[in-house]
CSV table of C-alpha atoms in Angstrom, one decimal:
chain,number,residue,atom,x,y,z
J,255,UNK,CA,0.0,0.0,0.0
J,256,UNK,CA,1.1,3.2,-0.8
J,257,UNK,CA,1.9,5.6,2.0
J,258,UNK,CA,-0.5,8.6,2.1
J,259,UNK,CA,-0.3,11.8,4.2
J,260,UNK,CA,-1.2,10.9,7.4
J,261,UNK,CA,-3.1,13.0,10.3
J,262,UNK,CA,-3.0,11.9,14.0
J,263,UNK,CA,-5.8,12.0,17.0
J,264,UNK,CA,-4.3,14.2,19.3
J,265,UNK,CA,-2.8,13.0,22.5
J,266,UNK,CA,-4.5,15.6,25.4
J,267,UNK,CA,-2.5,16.1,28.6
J,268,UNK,CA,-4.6,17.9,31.7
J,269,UNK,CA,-2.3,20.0,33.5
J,270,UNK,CA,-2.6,22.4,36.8
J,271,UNK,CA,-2.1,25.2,34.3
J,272,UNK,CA,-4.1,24.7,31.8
J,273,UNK,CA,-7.1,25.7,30.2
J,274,UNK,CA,-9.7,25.4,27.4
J,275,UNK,CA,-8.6,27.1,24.7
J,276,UNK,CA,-7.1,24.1,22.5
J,277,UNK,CA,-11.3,23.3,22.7
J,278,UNK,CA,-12.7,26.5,21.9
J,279,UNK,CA,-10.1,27.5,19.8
J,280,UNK,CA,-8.7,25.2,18.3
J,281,UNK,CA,-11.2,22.2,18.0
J,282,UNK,CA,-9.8,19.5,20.5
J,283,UNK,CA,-12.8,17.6,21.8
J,284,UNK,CA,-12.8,17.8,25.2
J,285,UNK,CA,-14.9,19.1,28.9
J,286,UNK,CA,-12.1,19.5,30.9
J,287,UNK,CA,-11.1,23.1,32.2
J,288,UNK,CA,-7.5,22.2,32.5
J,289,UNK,CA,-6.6,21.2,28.9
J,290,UNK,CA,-2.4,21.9,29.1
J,291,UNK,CA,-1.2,20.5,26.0
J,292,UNK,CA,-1.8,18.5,22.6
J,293,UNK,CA,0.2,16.0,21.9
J,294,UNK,CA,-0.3,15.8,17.6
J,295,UNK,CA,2.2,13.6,16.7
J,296,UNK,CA,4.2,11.9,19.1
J,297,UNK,CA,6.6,8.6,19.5
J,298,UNK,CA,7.4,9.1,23.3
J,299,UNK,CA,6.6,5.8,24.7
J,300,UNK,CA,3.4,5.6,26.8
J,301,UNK,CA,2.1,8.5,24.4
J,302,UNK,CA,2.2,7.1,21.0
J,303,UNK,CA,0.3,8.9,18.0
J,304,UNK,CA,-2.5,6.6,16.2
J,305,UNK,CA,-3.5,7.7,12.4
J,306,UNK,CA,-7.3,9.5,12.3
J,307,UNK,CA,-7.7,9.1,8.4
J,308,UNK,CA,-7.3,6.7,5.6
J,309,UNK,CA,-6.6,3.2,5.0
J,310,UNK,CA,-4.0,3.3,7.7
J,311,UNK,CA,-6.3,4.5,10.3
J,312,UNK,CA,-5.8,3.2,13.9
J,313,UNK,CA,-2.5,2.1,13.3
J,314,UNK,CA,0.5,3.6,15.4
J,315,UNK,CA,3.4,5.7,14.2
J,316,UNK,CA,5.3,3.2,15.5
J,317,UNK,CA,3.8,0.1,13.5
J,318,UNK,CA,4.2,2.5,10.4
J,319,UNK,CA,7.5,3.5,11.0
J,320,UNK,CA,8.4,-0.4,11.3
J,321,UNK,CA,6.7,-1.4,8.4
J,322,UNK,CA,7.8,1.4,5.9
J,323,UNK,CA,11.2,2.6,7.5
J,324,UNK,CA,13.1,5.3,4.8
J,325,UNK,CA,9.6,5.4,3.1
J,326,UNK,CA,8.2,7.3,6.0
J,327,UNK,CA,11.5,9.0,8.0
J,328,UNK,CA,13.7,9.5,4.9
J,329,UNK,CA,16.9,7.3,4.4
J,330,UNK,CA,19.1,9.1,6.3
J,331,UNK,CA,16.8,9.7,9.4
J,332,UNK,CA,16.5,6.0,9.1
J,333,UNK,CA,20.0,5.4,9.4
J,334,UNK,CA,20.1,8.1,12.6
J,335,UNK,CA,16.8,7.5,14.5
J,336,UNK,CA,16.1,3.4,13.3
J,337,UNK,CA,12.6,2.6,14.4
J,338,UNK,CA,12.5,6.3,16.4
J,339,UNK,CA,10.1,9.2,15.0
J,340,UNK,CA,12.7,12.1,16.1
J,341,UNK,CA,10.4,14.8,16.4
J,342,UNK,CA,7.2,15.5,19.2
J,343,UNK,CA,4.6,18.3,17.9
J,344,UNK,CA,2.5,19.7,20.5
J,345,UNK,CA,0.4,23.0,20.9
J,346,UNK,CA,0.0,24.5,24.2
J,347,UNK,CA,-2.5,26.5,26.3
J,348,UNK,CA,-1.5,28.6,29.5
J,349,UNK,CA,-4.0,29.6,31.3
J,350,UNK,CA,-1.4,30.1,34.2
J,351,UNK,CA,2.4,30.4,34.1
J,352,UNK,CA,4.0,27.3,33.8
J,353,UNK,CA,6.8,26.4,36.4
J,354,UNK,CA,10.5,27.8,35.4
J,355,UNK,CA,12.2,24.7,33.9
J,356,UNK,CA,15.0,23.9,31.5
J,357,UNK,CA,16.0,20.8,29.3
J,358,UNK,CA,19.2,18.8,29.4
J,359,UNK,CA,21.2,18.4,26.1
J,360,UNK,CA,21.7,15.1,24.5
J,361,UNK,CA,24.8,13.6,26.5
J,362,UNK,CA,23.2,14.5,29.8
J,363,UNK,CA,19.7,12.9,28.3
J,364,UNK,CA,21.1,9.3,27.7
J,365,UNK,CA,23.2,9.1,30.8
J,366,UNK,CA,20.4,10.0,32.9
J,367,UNK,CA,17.7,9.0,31.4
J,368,UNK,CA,18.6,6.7,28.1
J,369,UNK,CA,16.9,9.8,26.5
J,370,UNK,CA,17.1,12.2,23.4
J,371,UNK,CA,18.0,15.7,24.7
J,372,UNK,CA,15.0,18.8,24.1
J,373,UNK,CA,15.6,21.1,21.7
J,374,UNK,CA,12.5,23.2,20.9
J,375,UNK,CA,11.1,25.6,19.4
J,376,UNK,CA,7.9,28.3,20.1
J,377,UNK,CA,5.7,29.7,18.0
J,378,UNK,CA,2.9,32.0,19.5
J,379,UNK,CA,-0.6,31.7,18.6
J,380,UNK,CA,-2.2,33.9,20.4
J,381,UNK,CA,-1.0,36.2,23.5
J,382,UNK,CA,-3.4,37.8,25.7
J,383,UNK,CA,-2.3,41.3,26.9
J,384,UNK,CA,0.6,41.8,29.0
J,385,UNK,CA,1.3,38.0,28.1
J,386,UNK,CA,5.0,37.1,28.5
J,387,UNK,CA,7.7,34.0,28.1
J,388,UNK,CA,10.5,33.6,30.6
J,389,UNK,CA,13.7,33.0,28.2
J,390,UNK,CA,17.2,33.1,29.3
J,391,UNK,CA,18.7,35.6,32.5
J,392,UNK,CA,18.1,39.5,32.3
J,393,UNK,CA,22.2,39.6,33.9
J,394,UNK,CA,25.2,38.0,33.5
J,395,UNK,CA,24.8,34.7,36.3
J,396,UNK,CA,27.4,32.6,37.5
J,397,UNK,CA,26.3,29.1,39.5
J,398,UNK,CA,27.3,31.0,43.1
J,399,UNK,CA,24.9,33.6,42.2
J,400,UNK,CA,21.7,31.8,40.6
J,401,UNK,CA,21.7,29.1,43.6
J,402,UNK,CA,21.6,32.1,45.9
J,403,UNK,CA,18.8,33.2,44.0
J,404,UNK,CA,17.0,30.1,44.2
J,405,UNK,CA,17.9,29.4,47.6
J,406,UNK,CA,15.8,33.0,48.4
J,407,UNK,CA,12.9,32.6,46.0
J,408,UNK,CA,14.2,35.6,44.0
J,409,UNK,CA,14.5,34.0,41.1
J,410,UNK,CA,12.3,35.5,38.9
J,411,UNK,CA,14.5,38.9,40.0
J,412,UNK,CA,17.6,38.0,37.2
J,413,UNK,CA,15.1,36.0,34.8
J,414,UNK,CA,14.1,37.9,31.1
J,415,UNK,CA,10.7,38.7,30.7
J,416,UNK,CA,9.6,38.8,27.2
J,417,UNK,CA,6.2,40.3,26.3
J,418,UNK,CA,4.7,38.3,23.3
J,419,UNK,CA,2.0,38.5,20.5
J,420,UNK,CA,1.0,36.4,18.0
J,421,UNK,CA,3.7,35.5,15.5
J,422,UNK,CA,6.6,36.1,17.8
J,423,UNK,CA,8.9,33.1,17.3
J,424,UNK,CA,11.6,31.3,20.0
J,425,UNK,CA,14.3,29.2,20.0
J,426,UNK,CA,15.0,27.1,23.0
J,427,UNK,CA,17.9,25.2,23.1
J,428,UNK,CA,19.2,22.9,25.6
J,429,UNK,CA,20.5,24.5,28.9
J,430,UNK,CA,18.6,27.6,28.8
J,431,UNK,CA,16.2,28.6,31.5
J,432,UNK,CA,12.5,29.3,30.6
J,433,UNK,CA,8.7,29.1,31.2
J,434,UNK,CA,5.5,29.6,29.1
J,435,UNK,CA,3.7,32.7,30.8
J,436,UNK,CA,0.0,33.0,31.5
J,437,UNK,CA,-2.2,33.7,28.7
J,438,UNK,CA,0.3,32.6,25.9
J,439,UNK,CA,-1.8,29.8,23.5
J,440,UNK,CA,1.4,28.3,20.9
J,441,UNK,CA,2.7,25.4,18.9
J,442,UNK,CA,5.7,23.8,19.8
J,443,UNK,CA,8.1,21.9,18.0
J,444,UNK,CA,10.8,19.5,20.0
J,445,UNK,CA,12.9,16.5,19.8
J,446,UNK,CA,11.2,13.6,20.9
J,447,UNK,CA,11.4,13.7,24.5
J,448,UNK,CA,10.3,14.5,27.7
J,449,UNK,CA,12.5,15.3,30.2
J,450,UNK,CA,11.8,18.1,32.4
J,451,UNK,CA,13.9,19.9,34.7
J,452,UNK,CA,11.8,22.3,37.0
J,453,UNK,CA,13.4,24.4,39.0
J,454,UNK,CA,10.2,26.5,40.5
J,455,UNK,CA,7.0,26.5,40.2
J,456,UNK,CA,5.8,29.7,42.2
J,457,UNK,CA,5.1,27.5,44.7
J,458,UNK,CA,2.0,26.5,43.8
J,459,UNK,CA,0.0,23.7,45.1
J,460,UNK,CA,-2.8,21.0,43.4
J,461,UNK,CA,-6.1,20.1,44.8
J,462,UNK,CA,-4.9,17.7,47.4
J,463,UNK,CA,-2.1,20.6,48.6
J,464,UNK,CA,0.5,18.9,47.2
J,465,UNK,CA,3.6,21.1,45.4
J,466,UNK,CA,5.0,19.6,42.3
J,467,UNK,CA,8.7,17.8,42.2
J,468,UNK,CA,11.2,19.9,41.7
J,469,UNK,CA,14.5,18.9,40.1
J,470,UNK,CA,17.6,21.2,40.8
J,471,UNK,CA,20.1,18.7,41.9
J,472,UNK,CA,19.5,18.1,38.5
J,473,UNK,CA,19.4,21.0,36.7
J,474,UNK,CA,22.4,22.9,38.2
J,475,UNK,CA,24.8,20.4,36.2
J,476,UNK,CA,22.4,20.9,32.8
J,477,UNK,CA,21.8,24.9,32.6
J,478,UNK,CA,24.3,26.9,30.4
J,479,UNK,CA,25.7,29.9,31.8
J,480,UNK,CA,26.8,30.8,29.0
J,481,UNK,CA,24.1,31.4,26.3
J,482,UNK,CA,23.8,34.4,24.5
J,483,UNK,CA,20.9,36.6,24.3
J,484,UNK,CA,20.0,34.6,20.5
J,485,UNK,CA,16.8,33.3,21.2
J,486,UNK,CA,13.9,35.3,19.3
J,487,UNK,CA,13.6,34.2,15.6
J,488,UNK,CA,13.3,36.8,13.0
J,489,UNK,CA,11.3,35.7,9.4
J,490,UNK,CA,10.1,37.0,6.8
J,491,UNK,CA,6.2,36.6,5.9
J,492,UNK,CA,5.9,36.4,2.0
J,493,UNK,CA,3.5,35.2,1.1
J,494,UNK,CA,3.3,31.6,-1.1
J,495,UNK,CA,6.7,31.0,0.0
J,496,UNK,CA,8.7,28.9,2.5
J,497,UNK,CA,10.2,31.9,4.5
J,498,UNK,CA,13.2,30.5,6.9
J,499,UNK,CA,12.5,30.5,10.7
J,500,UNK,CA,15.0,28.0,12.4
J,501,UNK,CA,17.7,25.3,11.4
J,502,UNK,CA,19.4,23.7,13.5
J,503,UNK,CA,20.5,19.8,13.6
J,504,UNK,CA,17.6,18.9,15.0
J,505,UNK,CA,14.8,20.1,12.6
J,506,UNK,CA,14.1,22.9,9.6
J,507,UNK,CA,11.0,25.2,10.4
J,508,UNK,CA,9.8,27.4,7.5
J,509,UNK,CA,6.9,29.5,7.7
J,510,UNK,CA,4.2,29.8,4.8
J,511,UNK,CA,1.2,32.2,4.9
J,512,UNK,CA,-1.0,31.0,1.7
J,513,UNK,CA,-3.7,32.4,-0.5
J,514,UNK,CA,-3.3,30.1,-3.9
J,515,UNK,CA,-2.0,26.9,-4.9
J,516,UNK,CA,1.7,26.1,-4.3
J,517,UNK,CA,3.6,23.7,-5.4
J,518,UNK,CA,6.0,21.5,-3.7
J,519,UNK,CA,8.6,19.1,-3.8
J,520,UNK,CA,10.4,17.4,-1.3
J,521,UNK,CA,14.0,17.1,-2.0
J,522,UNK,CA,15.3,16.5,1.8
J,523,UNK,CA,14.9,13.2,1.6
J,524,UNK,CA,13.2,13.7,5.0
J,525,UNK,CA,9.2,13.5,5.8
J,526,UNK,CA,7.8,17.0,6.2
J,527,UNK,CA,5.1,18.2,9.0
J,528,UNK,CA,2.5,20.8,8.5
J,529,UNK,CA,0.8,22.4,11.3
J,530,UNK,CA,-1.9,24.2,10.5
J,531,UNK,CA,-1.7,27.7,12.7
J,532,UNK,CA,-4.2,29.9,11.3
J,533,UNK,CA,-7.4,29.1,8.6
J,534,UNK,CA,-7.3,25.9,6.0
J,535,UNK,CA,-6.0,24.3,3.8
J,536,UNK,CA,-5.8,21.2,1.4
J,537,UNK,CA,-2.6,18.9,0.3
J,538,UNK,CA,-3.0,17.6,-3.0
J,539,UNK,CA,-1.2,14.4,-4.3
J,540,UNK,CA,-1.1,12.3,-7.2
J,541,UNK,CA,-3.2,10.1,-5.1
J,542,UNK,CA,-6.0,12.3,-3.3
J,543,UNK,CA,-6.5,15.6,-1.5
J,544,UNK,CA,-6.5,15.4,2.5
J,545,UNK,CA,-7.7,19.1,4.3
J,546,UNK,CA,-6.2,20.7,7.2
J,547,UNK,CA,-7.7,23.0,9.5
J,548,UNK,CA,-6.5,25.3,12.0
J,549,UNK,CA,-5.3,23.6,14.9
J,550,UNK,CA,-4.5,20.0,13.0
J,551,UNK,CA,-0.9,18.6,12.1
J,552,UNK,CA,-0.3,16.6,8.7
J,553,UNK,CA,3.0,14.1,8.1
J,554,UNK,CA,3.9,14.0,4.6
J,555,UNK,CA,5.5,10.8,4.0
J,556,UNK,CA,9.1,11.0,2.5
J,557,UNK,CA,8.5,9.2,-0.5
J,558,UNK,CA,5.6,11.7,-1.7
J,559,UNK,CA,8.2,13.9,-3.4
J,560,UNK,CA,5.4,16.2,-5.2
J,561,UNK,CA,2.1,17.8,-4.2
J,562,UNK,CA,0.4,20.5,-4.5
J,563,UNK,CA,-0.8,23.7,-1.1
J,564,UNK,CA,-4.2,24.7,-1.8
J,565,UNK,CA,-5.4,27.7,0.6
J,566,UNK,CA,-7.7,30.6,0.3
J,567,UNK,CA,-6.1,32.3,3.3
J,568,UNK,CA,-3.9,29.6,5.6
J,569,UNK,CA,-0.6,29.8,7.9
J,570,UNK,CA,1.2,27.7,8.5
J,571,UNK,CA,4.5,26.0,9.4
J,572,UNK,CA,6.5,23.9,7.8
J,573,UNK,CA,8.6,21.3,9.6
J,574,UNK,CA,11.5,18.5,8.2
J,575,UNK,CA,15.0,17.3,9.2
């Protein structure tokens, strides 16, 4: 059988800070108040994606990934990942800020946890006013210095507060200190993994009166010092283009605003993700037409090498290795 693109049912994590916008606003069918994440394609284990459309419907990404290998991944992401999807896509609604955290980088990742590292990336969908990201330190910090911090609860006194709106764009690599602010709706795109270092959580408890883990005998070793002040991600917004966001070893992100019919080849020899950020619209192959609305995420198998973006009036963003 010939491989198809492929859309996922989303994965829906509750969380003590979430809300209901990725319901009401972007479609996910659910009655809980406390809606923190969708999980659209996913091969962390214990949260595997299952295909929503076509003949292939019901099946995991890991039974297709198995049975079509480089037809799916690409050659050489078969040769790097094997049976591994290497990429998680997720949007994510703050209703209130999420705890200050960081990720480790790969090395630290297997050691500890037999792990890929978290490279991500952020792109806002919608920002409510006043609506900020934690990213990076607002001072030069040495270890001494940021313990003393933490040992004080004055953290949040040497983080950078960004205010955000919809568009804005982030970069967050391993080792850098950040949290999602309250009131900031956005996709994310990440290596496959979920490792979580959380370093406060604004001391916050749940319904039994219970704080959350923290993890800084963990963290102190995986935070970079260092990190320059790179993070926010400038792009251009022609339109019926693939304009440039972020490239880094870990994933390409392009971002396309549509209004006619492009089309496309794949020459990465790589599958290639579409999450559908704003409007519709419809991927047309040799074999069919799927559509795409706002808040869905499409996998375009490697071995489709042409097809066609049909849109009236669509963003969105564009995603390979």
């Amino acid at each position: 059988m010939p491989l198809y693109p492929l859309k996922f049912n989303p994965i829906l994590k509750e969380k003590i800070w979430g809300g209901t916008k990725l319901s009401q606003v972007l479609g996910k069918k659910s009655n809980s108040d406390y809606i923190g994440e969708s999980w659209e394609l996913s091969d962390v284990d214990g949260d595997v994606s299952t295909i929503s459309n076509g003949a292939l419907k019901g099946k995991t990404l890991k039974q297709i990934i198995a049975n079509y290998g480089a037809e799916l991944l690409g050659e050489k992401n078969r040769l790097v990942f094997g049976n591994k999807f290497p990429l998680l896509i997720k949007f994510i609604d703050a209703k209130q800020d999420l705890s200050i955290q960081l990720h480790p980088n790969d090395k630290l990742a297997a050691e500890r946890h037999n792990s890929f590292g978290k490279t991500e990336m952020w792109h806002v969908l919608q920002a409510e006013d006043n609506a900020n990201l934690i990213v990076g330190f607002n001072q030069k910090i040495t270890p001494k210095k940021y313990l003393q911090h933490l040992n004080d609860k004055t953290l949040t006194e040497i983080l950078n507060f960004d205010k955000v709106k919809k568009g804005d764009t982030y970069f967050i690599e391993v080792g850098r200190v950040h949290a999602i602010g309250a009131g900031v709706m956005l996709a994310e795109i990440q290596q496959t993994s979920d490792i979580t270092y959380r370093v406060y959580d604004w001391d916050r408890v749940d319904d039994k009166g219970n704080q959350r883990e923290l993890h800084n005998d963990l963290a102190i070793d995986a935070i970079d010092f260092n990190m320059e002040d790179d993070f926010r991600v400038d792009y251009d917004k022609v339109k019926n283009r693939s304009n440039p966001m972020v490239s880094c070893q870990y994933f390409t992100t392009n971002y396309l605003a549509i209004d006619s019919a492009i089309k496309k080849e794949n020459t990465f020899d790589s599958f290639i993700i579409y999450i559908c950020v704003d409007g519709a619209l419809d991927i047309v192959t040799n074999d069919g037409k799927e559509s795409v609305n706002k808040g869905e995420t499409i996998l375009i198998p490697a071995s489709i090498k042409e097809y066609t973006l049909v849109a009236k009036n669509a963003e969105v963003l564009e995603v390979y290795i």
